[in-house]
Amino acid sequence: MTSLDHAAAHSQARKGRLLATPAGLYIVLFFIVPLLIILAYSFATRTATGRTELSGWNLESYDKLFTGLVMRTVWRSFWMAAVTTVMCLIVAYPFAYYLATRAAKVRNVLLVLVMIPFWTNGLIRIFAIRFMLGSDGPISQASESLGFGEFRILFTPTAVVLGMLYSFLTFMILPLYVAIERMDWKLVEAARDLYADGFTAFRKVTLPLTKSGIIAGSILVFVPSFGSYVVPEILGGAKTLLLGSYIARQFGQARNFPFGAALSVVLIVAMLIAVVINQRTEASEL
Amino acid sequence: MKYRFVAGLSAMVIVAAACGGGDSESSGGAAECEVGETDGDLAFYNWTDYMAPELLEQFEEEYGVKVEYTQYDSNEQMLAQVDAGGAIYDLVVPSDYMLDTMIQEELVMPLNFDAIPNAKNIASEWQSPPFDPENKYHVAYQWGTTGIGISIDALEAMGNPEPTWGFIFDPELSSQIPGGVSMLDDSNEAFAAALKYLGYSIDEVMTSGNEEAIREAGELLKQTTPNLVKFDSVTFGDDLVNGEVGAAHGWSGGFALSFLEADAYDRDVYVIPKEGGVRWVDTMAIPANAAHPCTAHTMINFLTDAENGGALTNYIYYASPNEAATPFILPEILEDPGIYPPPEVMAQLEFVPQAGELQLLMQDLFSEAKG
């Protein structure tokens, strides 16, 4: 490399760093620093009145993680997030497929339609769903007029899953749409030319080629579902305590900041491990 | 290099956090304020649905300051906010036992009663209560009772029994209530109800530190959770009148307001169980680190005015400790036994005292019961 090339590369790198500075500062200030504060709090002491003292560092809060209550809450959160993810996938895949195979004009209109709900505050949309699922709501009324009697979904796990499905569906549709849209359709044609039926072609060609979209969408849906707070608070009942609400309660009613912080730390670490494992396996497959 | 940076940063954070936690201002003397003096906009932190909006507007107009009004739905939530010092509030409304805690932790300042001449309007029975015996830190705001709101259909389904905490805790009764039962999301209230059902005196259990009784009540709550529809301290009244639940554990005024708004007096009723219930009083207090204590004193004086006190009760439907306000309160409120219970019922009601060492145990057992 000539010295001129070298200098050019150097200045390019410097420009890159300069451009990344605002984002970097933002991440340090509003992401890394808060995380470190959470980490520090998780080792702090809770006094006899519930105040948190940042001294006498200990592992007591981590000890409390392995109780039946925490395990049950984690398990419940896990399977509800898993059900939500699978349901999102089932609903989103055909739609994304349809979307990706339309003419550009139709596709743009449909994409706007997917985005429109985001123009309304999420909380208000969840309250609208609360009304829909209530014993006075349209679903219950329809069931009543058909002679099945009052039908309340509100305050059940089903209501929470439906609410999360609704809230996070877009996060599944968009990555799937991108993956399907940029797929090489000639490969599907080739499969059909080789006498694969529609289903086989889908299973052997389309599905593997859109796997990246499925995984990205699943992570985008699973992660917020697992720590979801607003939806279970509003649509859930006495039997749907989820991890997000449980953590929030430690910082409010229960006044146990160290324990809430320890729960958050473990949640973050678990998610990180899952994402890293996923990236590793993906990289090794390529 | 990179690691050293992160380590340095985390040390910095820990130091910063330690400093932040350490300098909760110790309460000094009462603030030097004149009657009607303001020293800036007021950050007012109050319970949900607990204020007549026109009173705030009137205050803003009269004194030329803004009121930043925010709301909470449990004493503990308010305490966590005030204690963490993340947001500075000038005026808060803790309940009886919570004021006790805040005085002990030096989180509230002594009031300057020279700046609150209207404090004399408070009826003598609300002066010098056990949680603030010298009456130094608070002015009573509103009082009420905790009981059960229930649909008349549900009462009929059970054969119109005498009201009992068994509507919540006895599975044979609660299973007969169409729509199910909800309970306050509040550890003190939940334990008070459970203790009453088990036949304990709340005051005796708390002041004698009877841990066994608390554990027994915790076990009862745990067994009851599967039979409940939900825990809720905000929409309990609306959920009852909308038929989402058949019975709800809740506060007198919350039900009265929902019944009124939905015109549901012929469908739902508020009852105080035969085992006795809970009475409470919420208080106005100024956090020790308040930025505008004079405006806060002026607001306390404003709300304790006879006419304004009446307007407050007429809007939120809780009982007023303000004796001078009585002539301004609607007769339908004064005559409502759900809001102003008759003397024989009043005699059965108990305050929930500050539970000291038991407080944390109750919070932890309540968390566990709800899991």
XYZ file of C-alpha atoms in Angstrom:
657
model
C 0.000 0.000 0.000
C 1.387 3.433 -0.855
C 1.630 6.050 1.837
C -1.095 8.014 0.074
C -3.462 5.045 0.210
C -2.563 4.600 3.813
C -3.350 8.210 4.666
C -6.657 7.971 2.813
C -7.633 4.832 4.723
C -6.608 6.510 7.942
C -8.707 9.588 7.314
C -11.599 7.356 6.283
C -11.361 5.537 9.608
C -11.222 8.804 11.503
C -14.289 10.063 9.713
C -16.029 6.809 10.595
C -15.185 7.216 14.268
C -16.365 10.816 14.236
C -19.660 9.795 12.676
C -20.162 7.097 15.282
C -19.440 9.394 18.221
C -23.013 10.626 18.898
C -24.405 7.084 18.795
C -21.509 5.839 20.913
C -22.020 8.528 23.535
C -25.726 7.804 23.574
C -25.150 4.099 24.095
C -22.621 4.651 26.885
C -24.742 7.227 28.673
C -28.195 5.706 28.355
C -27.439 2.024 27.998
C -24.133 1.002 29.531
C -24.224 3.360 32.529
C -27.797 2.390 33.542
C -26.882 -1.281 33.166
C -23.916 -0.805 35.466
C -26.152 0.953 37.988
C -28.520 -2.028 37.883
C -25.563 -4.334 38.366
C -24.355 -2.327 41.376
C -27.831 -2.297 42.949
C -28.145 -6.061 42.619
C -25.344 -6.443 45.176
C -26.698 -3.758 47.532
C -28.354 -4.228 50.926
C -32.025 -3.829 51.741
C -32.530 -2.365 55.221
C -35.200 -3.356 57.746
C -37.468 -0.591 56.439
C -37.032 -1.523 52.786
C -34.587 1.249 51.940
C -31.673 0.294 49.679
C -28.196 0.909 51.033
C -25.298 0.907 48.620
C -22.906 -0.710 51.031
C -22.269 -4.116 52.576
C -22.205 -5.655 49.094
C -23.603 -9.182 49.108
C -25.122 -11.940 46.993
C -28.335 -12.282 48.984
C -30.564 -11.145 46.112
C -29.060 -13.779 43.830
C -29.714 -16.414 46.490
C -33.396 -15.560 46.412
C -33.595 -16.197 42.660
C -33.883 -19.942 43.060
C -37.208 -20.048 44.873
C -40.315 -21.755 43.554
C -42.068 -18.451 43.013
C -39.344 -17.066 40.741
C -39.028 -20.342 38.836
C -42.797 -20.531 38.282
C -42.887 -16.921 37.105
C -39.960 -17.452 34.734
C -41.495 -20.628 33.345
C -44.893 -18.973 32.868
C -43.264 -15.986 31.147
C -41.211 -18.327 28.979
C -44.059 -20.403 27.659
C -46.362 -17.428 27.152
C -43.598 -15.712 25.166
C -43.036 -18.937 23.211
C -46.742 -19.319 22.400
C -46.873 -15.659 21.355
C -43.847 -16.137 19.072
C -45.266 -19.237 17.396
C -48.653 -17.598 16.906
C -47.012 -14.482 15.457
C -45.109 -16.714 13.053
C -48.249 -18.576 11.965
C -50.144 -15.338 11.367
C -47.262 -13.340 9.909
C -45.691 -15.834 7.475
C -48.620 -16.164 5.039
C -49.201 -12.446 5.220
C -45.527 -11.599 4.589
C -45.523 -14.074 1.691
C -48.600 -12.463 0.212
C -47.072 -9.020 0.742
C -43.760 -9.925 -0.903
C -45.417 -11.418 -3.989
C -47.659 -8.409 -4.785
C -46.909 -5.687 -7.335
C -44.915 -2.788 -5.913
C -47.949 -0.496 -5.768
C -50.162 -2.878 -3.790
C -47.236 -3.806 -1.597
C -46.615 -0.188 -0.572
C -50.248 0.301 0.366
C -50.213 -2.897 2.446
C -46.974 -1.875 4.173
C -48.528 1.436 5.153
C -51.521 -0.467 6.524
C -49.166 -2.556 8.651
C -47.641 0.637 10.054
C -50.860 2.564 10.711
C -51.602 1.070 14.156
C -48.302 2.536 15.363
C -49.715 6.012 14.891
C -51.870 5.420 17.950
C -50.369 5.118 21.412
C -49.798 1.470 22.332
C -51.424 1.834 25.736
C -54.646 3.095 24.187
C -54.686 0.163 21.766
C -54.302 -2.275 24.666
C -57.200 -0.624 26.498
C -59.266 -1.002 23.317
C -58.436 -4.714 23.359
C -59.415 -4.836 27.012
C -62.849 -3.612 26.005
C -63.008 -6.126 23.134
C -62.245 -9.064 25.422
C -64.404 -7.953 28.356
C -67.736 -9.461 29.319
C -69.517 -6.485 27.715
C -67.319 -6.503 24.615
C -68.275 -7.516 21.083
C -66.845 -11.042 21.384
C -68.896 -11.774 24.470
C -71.984 -10.163 22.950
C -71.660 -12.212 19.776
C -71.347 -15.354 21.856
C -74.382 -14.347 23.897
C -76.548 -13.655 20.859
C -75.558 -17.052 19.440
C -76.782 -18.599 22.665
C -73.395 -19.598 24.105
C -73.749 -17.247 27.071
C -71.346 -14.648 28.358
C -67.807 -15.266 27.237
C -65.011 -13.411 28.979
C -61.413 -13.766 27.871
C -60.220 -10.730 29.829
C -57.943 -11.421 32.828
C -56.896 -14.857 31.503
C -53.587 -16.050 29.994
C -55.345 -16.179 26.613
C -56.032 -12.452 26.856
C -52.361 -11.761 27.589
C -51.184 -13.865 24.635
C -53.705 -12.196 22.308
C -52.572 -8.773 23.508
C -48.906 -9.606 22.948
C -49.666 -11.162 19.553
C -51.352 -7.935 18.551
C -48.617 -5.711 19.983
C -45.634 -7.503 18.494
C -46.994 -8.898 15.196
C -45.344 -6.172 13.121
C -41.930 -7.148 14.457
C -42.497 -10.562 12.883
C -44.028 -9.382 9.607
C -41.276 -6.961 8.607
C -38.205 -9.261 8.835
C -40.182 -12.067 7.157
C -41.238 -9.737 4.395
C -37.644 -8.640 3.802
C -36.399 -12.250 3.759
C -39.109 -13.485 1.383
C -38.871 -10.461 -0.858
C -35.134 -10.774 -1.490
C -35.298 -14.551 -1.996
C -34.190 -15.862 -5.417
C -37.454 -17.129 -6.930
C -35.539 -18.954 -9.671
C -34.639 -21.584 -7.083
C -38.316 -22.264 -6.439
C -38.895 -22.515 -10.173
C -35.992 -24.930 -10.433
C -37.485 -27.088 -7.690
C -40.820 -27.159 -9.503
C -39.030 -28.045 -12.764
C -37.556 -30.998 -10.944
C -41.068 -32.202 -10.104
C -41.212 -31.020 -6.498
C -44.830 -30.329 -5.563
C -45.749 -26.941 -4.087
C -45.412 -28.060 -0.501
C -42.056 -29.786 -1.053
C -40.699 -26.749 -2.854
C -41.812 -24.569 0.034
C -40.348 -26.898 2.637
C -37.041 -27.568 0.865
C -36.399 -24.190 -0.746
C -38.504 -21.263 0.488
C -38.414 -22.090 4.177
C -34.621 -22.617 4.427
C -33.985 -19.491 2.344
C -36.157 -17.360 4.630
C -34.782 -18.851 7.833
C -32.886 -15.675 8.674
C -36.162 -13.753 8.643
C -37.868 -16.344 10.813
C -35.073 -16.203 13.373
C -34.827 -12.407 13.371
C -38.605 -12.071 13.714
C -38.749 -14.679 16.464
C -36.080 -12.884 18.491
C -37.800 -9.538 17.976
C -41.087 -10.995 19.241
C -39.793 -13.328 21.929
C -37.546 -10.849 23.745
C -40.179 -8.147 24.392
C -42.840 -10.807 25.149
C -40.633 -12.438 27.760
C -40.172 -9.185 29.667
C -43.584 -7.741 28.809
C -45.093 -5.458 31.430
C -47.899 -3.312 30.056
C -49.940 -6.054 28.358
C -50.115 -8.492 31.311
C -50.768 -5.605 33.716
C -53.822 -4.469 31.772
C -55.175 -7.698 30.280
C -53.905 -10.235 32.814
C -55.478 -11.364 36.056
C -54.497 -12.871 39.373
C -53.039 -15.952 37.690
C -50.858 -14.341 35.052
C -47.990 -12.815 36.995
C -45.193 -12.443 34.455
C -41.539 -11.615 34.899
C -41.860 -7.996 33.720
C -44.569 -7.208 36.271
C -42.709 -9.106 38.948
C -39.565 -7.049 38.386
C -41.517 -3.784 38.243
C -43.189 -4.646 41.528
C -39.811 -4.995 43.257
C -39.146 -1.336 42.488
C -42.616 -0.216 43.592
C -44.833 -2.031 46.057
C -42.380 -4.602 47.355
C -39.558 -2.045 47.802
C -36.833 -4.555 47.101
C -34.519 -2.760 44.683
C -31.586 -5.213 45.038
C -33.795 -8.201 44.229
C -35.420 -6.419 41.277
C -31.958 -5.504 39.990
C -30.706 -9.094 40.374
C -33.732 -10.387 38.432
C -33.043 -7.887 35.657
C -29.368 -8.806 35.476
C -30.171 -12.506 35.129
C -32.811 -11.784 32.485
C -30.350 -9.713 30.442
C -27.599 -12.325 30.736
C -29.962 -15.139 29.718
C -31.138 -13.209 26.665
C -27.540 -12.365 25.695
C -26.486 -15.999 25.919
C -29.443 -17.069 23.774
C -28.696 -14.481 21.101
C -24.964 -15.274 21.045
C -25.591 -19.035 20.732
C -27.989 -18.322 17.921
C -25.452 -16.157 16.071
C -22.715 -18.760 16.516
C -24.805 -21.601 15.106
C -25.937 -19.407 12.246
C -22.361 -18.419 11.433
C -21.189 -22.032 11.484
C -23.965 -23.024 9.080
C -22.930 -20.479 6.459
C -7.432 -0.978 27.625
C -11.069 -1.365 26.854
C -11.604 -3.403 29.979
C -9.890 -0.864 32.129
C -12.238 1.777 30.737
C -15.304 -0.290 31.619
C -13.956 -1.051 35.080
C -13.241 2.636 35.668
C -16.696 3.537 34.475
C -18.381 1.042 36.744
C -16.394 2.346 39.716
C -17.548 5.837 38.802
C -21.139 4.693 38.637
C -20.976 2.972 41.982
C -19.520 6.077 43.583
C -22.140 8.281 41.952
C -24.927 5.950 43.023
C -23.547 5.779 46.563
C -23.454 9.565 46.771
C -26.954 9.833 45.393
C -28.250 7.378 47.952
C -26.418 8.957 50.854
C -27.494 12.540 50.782
C -31.167 12.331 51.607
C -31.625 15.690 53.301
C -32.240 15.464 56.991
C -35.369 17.319 57.997
C -34.559 20.646 59.566
C -36.975 23.086 61.086
C -40.292 24.126 59.600
C -40.156 26.185 56.431
C -40.279 29.972 56.783
C -43.433 30.733 54.842
C -46.120 33.367 55.043
C -49.807 32.660 54.542
C -50.452 32.494 50.785
C -46.754 32.692 49.904
C -45.577 30.871 46.790
C -42.011 29.995 45.869
C -42.491 28.375 42.482
C -44.588 25.770 40.671
C -46.013 22.930 42.716
C -45.123 19.275 42.082
C -48.136 17.521 43.581
C -48.060 13.703 43.843
C -51.433 12.258 44.792
C -53.497 9.063 44.568
C -55.356 8.317 41.315
C -58.849 9.861 41.049
C -58.342 11.796 44.243
C -58.689 15.437 43.247
C -61.280 17.783 41.773
C -59.542 19.182 38.674
C -61.287 22.540 38.983
C -59.649 23.063 42.377
C -56.228 22.795 40.773
C -57.247 25.284 38.073
C -58.620 27.620 40.689
C -55.355 27.398 42.662
C -53.286 28.127 39.567
C -55.399 31.167 38.777
C -55.462 32.506 42.307
C -51.737 32.204 42.986
C -50.239 32.461 39.491
C -48.246 29.230 39.743
C -48.519 25.975 37.803
C -49.414 22.653 39.392
C -47.602 19.628 37.979
C -50.009 16.943 39.067
C -48.977 13.268 38.954
C -50.670 10.205 40.425
C -49.803 6.930 42.112
C -51.840 3.893 43.083
C -50.077 2.618 46.186
C -48.349 4.142 49.201
C -45.291 2.007 48.529
C -44.996 3.297 44.977
C -45.059 6.875 46.262
C -42.530 6.041 48.978
C -40.158 4.438 46.469
C -40.318 7.595 44.321
C -39.800 10.029 47.188
C -37.100 7.863 48.759
C -35.137 7.405 45.525
C -35.163 11.184 45.066
C -35.376 10.727 41.294
C -38.193 13.222 41.083
C -38.637 16.032 43.590
C -42.195 16.422 44.861
C -43.489 19.343 46.896
C -46.647 17.733 48.212
C -47.612 14.081 48.731
C -50.626 12.313 50.235
C -49.473 9.304 52.309
C -51.981 7.231 54.275
C -51.782 7.034 58.062
C -49.249 4.191 58.479
C -47.153 5.436 55.581
C -46.848 8.894 57.121
C -45.515 7.136 60.220
C -42.832 5.415 58.116
C -41.936 8.656 56.354
C -41.595 10.537 59.649
C -39.311 7.805 60.985
C -37.172 7.894 57.867
C -37.077 11.708 57.974
C -38.587 11.920 54.517
C -41.155 14.594 55.422
C -40.613 18.013 56.969
C -42.411 19.469 59.970
C -45.125 21.858 58.816
C -45.252 25.526 59.635
C -48.816 25.836 60.882
C -48.589 29.640 60.900
C -48.843 29.354 57.117
C -51.846 26.990 57.337
C -54.459 28.878 59.391
C -57.202 26.651 57.913
C -55.766 23.639 59.767
C -58.130 24.598 62.598
C -60.989 23.426 60.318
C -59.982 19.785 60.857
C -62.306 18.051 63.315
C -60.769 17.336 66.718
C -61.098 13.567 66.288
C -58.561 13.761 63.449
C -56.082 15.905 65.377
C -53.158 14.166 67.137
C -53.638 10.685 65.672
C -51.322 7.819 66.738
C -49.216 8.085 63.571
C -48.346 11.734 64.256
C -49.263 12.302 67.918
C -47.956 15.859 68.113
C -49.644 16.763 64.836
C -46.428 18.213 63.434
C -46.108 16.713 59.973
C -49.521 16.518 58.358
C -52.952 17.923 57.728
C -55.687 15.316 57.208
C -56.890 15.150 53.592
C -59.786 12.685 53.338
C -60.808 9.555 55.156
C -62.686 6.455 54.236
C -63.180 2.778 54.827
C -62.142 -0.419 53.112
C -64.781 -3.025 52.425
C -66.379 -4.955 49.607
C -68.313 -3.668 46.621
C -70.667 -6.346 45.376
C -73.380 -6.721 42.773
C -76.877 -7.227 44.123
C -77.191 -10.229 41.775
C -74.226 -11.845 43.488
C -75.730 -11.224 46.925
C -78.977 -12.815 45.768
C -77.112 -15.763 44.240
C -75.685 -16.452 47.707
C -79.082 -16.016 49.388
C -78.451 -12.527 50.790
C -76.075 -13.462 53.607
C -74.759 -10.906 56.064
C -71.724 -9.195 54.487
C -68.516 -11.019 55.368
C -64.866 -11.138 54.326
C -65.787 -14.704 53.372
C -67.035 -13.261 50.050
C -63.309 -13.138 49.251
C -61.746 -15.820 51.429
C -64.377 -18.559 51.685
C -64.206 -20.567 48.432
C -67.754 -21.821 48.961
C -69.093 -18.266 48.937
C -66.706 -16.742 46.403
C -67.356 -19.497 43.872
C -71.037 -18.497 43.875
C -70.250 -14.937 42.831
C -70.800 -14.601 39.079
C -67.831 -12.853 37.444
C -65.534 -13.618 40.359
C -63.780 -11.452 42.925
C -60.943 -8.923 42.738
C -58.709 -7.799 45.552
C -56.778 -4.586 46.261
C -53.190 -4.740 45.059
C -51.965 -3.439 48.415
C -50.151 -5.551 50.975
C -51.496 -3.715 54.032
C -55.098 -3.849 52.891
C -54.864 -7.483 51.822
C -53.407 -8.501 55.180
C -55.898 -6.369 57.111
C -58.793 -8.123 55.353
C -57.287 -11.580 55.885
C -56.584 -10.891 59.573
C -60.136 -9.665 60.120
C -61.520 -12.770 58.448
C -59.363 -14.937 60.706
C -60.735 -13.068 63.706
C -57.665 -11.073 64.704
C -57.536 -7.464 65.749
C -55.278 -5.748 63.228
C -53.984 -3.303 65.794
C -53.108 -6.043 68.267
C -51.285 -8.162 65.674
C -49.247 -5.244 64.362
C -48.345 -3.594 67.656
C -47.475 -6.853 69.390
C -45.459 -8.036 66.366
C -47.445 -11.271 66.053
C -45.493 -12.872 63.219
C -47.457 -16.103 63.419
C -50.746 -14.346 62.693
C -49.140 -12.574 59.728
C -47.878 -15.885 58.355
C -51.316 -17.432 58.819
C -52.885 -14.527 56.929
C -50.210 -14.857 54.231
C -51.076 -18.533 53.824
C -54.770 -17.629 53.514
C -53.941 -15.064 50.827
C -51.874 -17.627 48.970
C -54.738 -20.126 49.010
C -57.152 -17.423 47.877
C -55.170 -16.171 44.858
C -56.273 -19.004 42.524
C -59.926 -18.098 43.217
C -59.436 -14.410 42.440
C -59.949 -12.738 39.082
C -57.228 -10.161 39.701
C -55.422 -7.782 42.021
C -56.258 -4.168 41.328
C -56.235 -0.853 43.176
C -57.221 1.420 40.320
C -60.167 0.097 38.321
C -61.870 -1.991 41.043
C -65.002 0.216 41.069
C -65.325 0.436 37.285
C -64.787 -3.294 36.871
C -67.624 -3.944 39.317
C -70.139 -1.614 37.655
C -69.138 -2.906 34.211
C -69.761 -6.454 35.360
C -66.154 -7.611 34.810
C -66.165 -8.820 38.415
C -69.033 -9.691 40.742
C -67.396 -8.446 43.922
C -64.362 -6.306 44.649
C -62.259 -5.464 47.685
C -61.861 -1.705 47.620
C -62.129 1.766 49.100
C -65.448 3.409 49.936
C -65.067 6.516 47.784
C -63.766 4.606 44.769
C -66.973 2.586 44.704
C -69.176 5.610 45.359
C -67.613 7.447 42.425
C -68.015 4.456 40.069
C -71.611 3.838 41.198
C -72.406 7.495 40.599
C -70.762 7.699 37.186
C -72.387 4.490 35.925
C -75.668 5.178 37.731
C -75.278 1.755 39.326
C -76.741 2.347 42.801
C -79.557 -0.087 42.028
C -77.199 -2.820 40.780
C -74.220 -2.657 43.130
C -73.683 -1.927 46.780
C -70.746 -1.195 49.083
C -70.721 -3.173 52.314
C -68.524 -3.326 55.397
C -68.120 -6.962 56.491
C -69.579 -8.066 59.813
C -66.101 -9.004 61.075
C -65.262 -5.301 60.905
C -63.252 -3.420 58.354
C -60.507 -0.919 57.970
C -60.709 2.821 58.334
C -57.951 5.032 57.123
C -57.076 8.651 56.674
C -54.871 10.124 53.981
C -52.725 13.071 54.897
C -51.076 15.982 53.154
C -47.360 16.109 53.882
C -44.334 17.868 52.408
C -41.254 15.788 51.491
C -38.086 16.887 53.288
C -36.391 17.638 49.977
C -39.301 19.633 48.493
C -38.133 22.430 46.205
C -41.138 24.677 46.779
C -42.287 24.168 50.375
C -44.086 27.533 50.592
C -46.291 26.796 47.582
C -46.994 23.418 49.194
C -48.052 25.083 52.477
C -50.289 27.409 50.499
C -51.869 24.438 48.686
C -52.536 22.646 51.985
C -54.186 25.780 53.322
C -56.176 26.152 50.089
C -57.495 22.578 50.194
C -58.361 22.848 53.893
C -60.539 25.892 53.267
C -64.179 25.161 54.168
C -65.659 25.714 50.725
C -62.801 24.042 48.841
C -62.887 21.088 51.244
C -66.574 20.687 50.395
C -65.878 20.887 46.655
C -63.202 18.213 47.029
C -65.523 15.758 48.773
C -68.362 16.538 46.357
C -66.087 15.489 43.524
C -64.238 12.452 44.863
C -66.912 11.045 47.226
C -64.661 10.305 50.188
C -65.491 11.548 53.683
C -63.953 14.827 54.811
C -62.130 15.368 58.117
C -62.782 19.055 57.520
C -65.511 20.046 59.997
C -65.977 23.513 58.556
C -66.634 21.974 55.114
C -69.720 20.047 56.242
C -72.271 22.709 55.176
C -70.770 22.672 51.667
C -70.978 18.895 51.219
C -73.903 17.449 49.252
C -76.530 15.912 51.555
C -76.556 12.701 49.490
C -72.889 12.175 50.444
C -73.393 12.985 54.121
C -76.352 10.569 54.224
C -74.620 7.725 52.360
C -73.800 5.017 54.941
C -71.127 3.706 52.569
C -69.242 7.002 52.908
C -70.184 8.122 56.421
C -70.921 4.813 58.219
C -73.332 4.842 61.179
C -71.672 4.950 64.655
C -72.202 1.236 65.387
C -70.297 0.317 62.212
C -67.634 2.949 62.871
C -67.000 1.332 66.252
C -65.980 -1.880 64.467
C -63.443 -0.266 62.191
C -59.717 -0.286 62.838
C -56.768 1.744 61.650
C -53.892 -0.295 60.239
C -50.898 0.872 62.266
C -47.338 1.084 61.014
C -46.226 -2.531 61.276
C -42.521 -1.978 61.899
C -40.549 -5.164 61.393
C -43.646 -6.932 60.061
C -44.003 -4.510 57.154
C -41.325 -6.125 55.021
C -42.557 -9.596 55.905
C -46.053 -8.638 54.755
C -44.736 -7.181 51.506
C -42.717 -10.331 50.798
C -45.542 -12.714 51.729
C -47.955 -10.697 49.602
C -45.592 -10.907 46.609
C -45.369 -14.628 47.184
C -49.129 -15.050 47.544
C -49.661 -13.305 44.229
C -47.134 -15.500 42.372
